[in-house]
Amino acid sequence: MRTLLTHATLVDCVQPQPQADTAVLIEDGRIKDIFAAGQAPAVGDAEVIDLKGAYLMPGLWDVHIHPDYFASLADMPLPEQVTLFGHKLQAAMLESGIMGLRCAGAHHYMDVAWKRAFDSGQHLGPRLFAAGHFLTTTGGHFLTSGHALECDGPYGFVQAIREQIKNGVDHIKLNLSGGIMGPAWDLHRHSFLLPDEIKAAFDICRLREFKVMAHATNPEAVKAAIRLGAHSIEHGYILDDECIELFLEHDVWYVPTLSISHLTPGQATNDWEQRWVKNRNLAHSLCCRADAAADVHQAGFLKALKAGVKMALGSDIRPLKDAALLELGLWVRDGATPWQALQAATRHGAAICGVGDELGTVEKGKIADLIVVGGNPLEDINNVRRLQLVLKDGRIVSDKRR
């Protein structure tokens, strides 16, 4: 199957300037060739789609997601929870152009189940990278989410990690510290694991060659995770200068999840944020905790950005179809350029998941997971919301041009 996309304004996420009147030839699900203005080839048997100057770019990525939170199976039976998660994953792709997602915790391996369903072609959906449960201590972070496993002692963590591996996860999620969203004893300035527990957890991951997605929210937890070999640091609400130096020295990814500390009634700055905050209806005490953490979080984010730390976009909020779009806006609001934000949500999202050679940019030979939007996202990052087309493996799966 061959498709020629003509009259595209190409934002390839390799170079920061849009390329006007470009043509892209797709063959058997991959980008066969890219032609500059006036150089489109004879089409032969290819289907021709005239984009009429709209902006063609890679699909978006959100590399920190969870299913909805239900305290127990009594709130919603497991089959319904699994089905709902799959529906929301599909909606993220079809309604918002989010083509890749990395899970940060899901009970009963529902993320593994949907990854297999999507990869096998049984169901249409995004590229999904599974974590299974996230692992923390007794009395650890976000136990009310329903997605945590409580572990204690070195062998407790080793056994739990082996169970995750046996059940088909792509990476291991470790919650090393507290958070902003939680009860009074779950604080982001507190670290939870003892030295022998954290060392054992990282040791078994290294032996089994599994990447660690480390929830680390304060300098002590961030530094320990980086030194022990974390693949990525999630949140990093408090970062000091030594944290930044270690990020660079060890070439570790940072996923800042600005949405957690920035989306409160007092901080919402546009209609999208205000609607989300109203629907979320977060408890006043949690809004206060988020507001109190926001400035320090922003300062660490900017420090990492200016230092050149590798950074990818992850939202940690729901619904998935809105989450990455809100996070993109917060990146720019907090001081990133639209180009930096867009790279974090495309090229870097694919790279952190280990598939940067195949996805994340519009280049010859890569898989054609693409979106078309009606405005230039490098002028206004919120133009990614003006979605027209979604293509997965070169095939149109969502058409909103009407």
mmCIF file of N, CA and C in Angstrom, residues 14 30 39 60 87 124 197 201 222 254 264 308-309 355 363 391:
data_model
loop_
_atom_site.group_PDB
_atom_site.id
_atom_site.type_symbol
_atom_site.label_atom_id
_atom_site.label_comp_id
_atom_site.label_asym_id
_atom_site.label_seq_id
_atom_site.Cartn_x
_atom_site.Cartn_y
_atom_site.Cartn_z
ATOM 1 N N VAL A 14 13.059 17.101 13.766
ATOM 2 C CA VAL A 14 14.508 16.970 13.639
ATOM 3 C C VAL A 14 15.131 18.353 13.557
ATOM 4 N N ARG A 30 5.683 2.556 6.303
ATOM 5 C CA ARG A 30 6.889 3.328 6.622
ATOM 6 C C ARG A 30 7.035 4.520 5.680
ATOM 7 N N GLN A 39 9.063 18.915 -5.866
ATOM 8 C CA GLN A 39 9.781 17.697 -6.252
ATOM 9 C C GLN A 39 8.958 16.426 -6.055
ATOM 10 N N LEU A 60 2.134 12.241 18.950
ATOM 11 C CA LEU A 60 2.576 12.659 20.281
ATOM 12 C C LEU A 60 2.809 11.450 21.182
ATOM 13 N N HIS A 87 -10.421 1.565 26.286
ATOM 14 C CA HIS A 87 -11.192 2.602 25.592
ATOM 15 C C HIS A 87 -10.487 3.946 25.683
ATOM 16 N N LEU A 124 -7.172 -1.781 17.599
ATOM 17 C CA LEU A 124 -6.464 -0.593 17.160
ATOM 18 C C LEU A 124 -6.149 0.275 18.373
ATOM 19 N N GLU A 197 17.252 -1.964 50.775
ATOM 20 C CA GLU A 197 16.077 -2.222 49.930
ATOM 21 C C GLU A 197 16.269 -1.631 48.532
ATOM 22 N N ALA A 201 16.714 -3.716 44.918
ATOM 23 C CA ALA A 201 15.788 -3.492 43.806
ATOM 24 C C ALA A 201 16.541 -3.151 42.520
ATOM 25 N N VAL A 222 16.364 11.318 44.306
ATOM 26 C CA VAL A 222 16.844 11.498 42.930
ATOM 27 C C VAL A 222 18.296 11.050 42.805
ATOM 28 N N TYR A 254 14.770 12.731 32.460
ATOM 29 C CA TYR A 254 13.935 13.407 33.456
ATOM 30 C C TYR A 254 12.550 13.631 32.859
ATOM 31 N N THR A 264 -4.217 23.630 39.523
ATOM 32 C CA THR A 264 -5.105 23.928 40.647
ATOM 33 C C THR A 264 -5.937 25.149 40.274
ATOM 34 N N GLY A 308 20.544 21.233 29.767
ATOM 35 C CA GLY A 308 20.594 20.230 28.707
ATOM 36 C C GLY A 308 20.325 18.820 29.164
ATOM 37 N N VAL A 309 19.657 18.650 30.302
ATOM 38 C CA VAL A 309 19.257 17.316 30.748
ATOM 39 C C VAL A 309 18.277 16.729 29.730
ATOM 40 N N VAL A 355 12.596 3.227 21.344
ATOM 41 C CA VAL A 355 12.199 3.027 19.949
ATOM 42 C C VAL A 355 12.462 4.281 19.114
ATOM 43 N N GLU A 363 11.115 10.966 9.317
ATOM 44 C CA GLU A 363 12.346 10.734 8.568
ATOM 45 C C GLU A 363 12.197 9.490 7.705
ATOM 46 N N LEU A 391 -2.543 9.057 11.530
ATOM 47 C CA LEU A 391 -2.131 7.887 10.753
ATOM 48 C C LEU A 391 -1.295 6.979 11.637
#
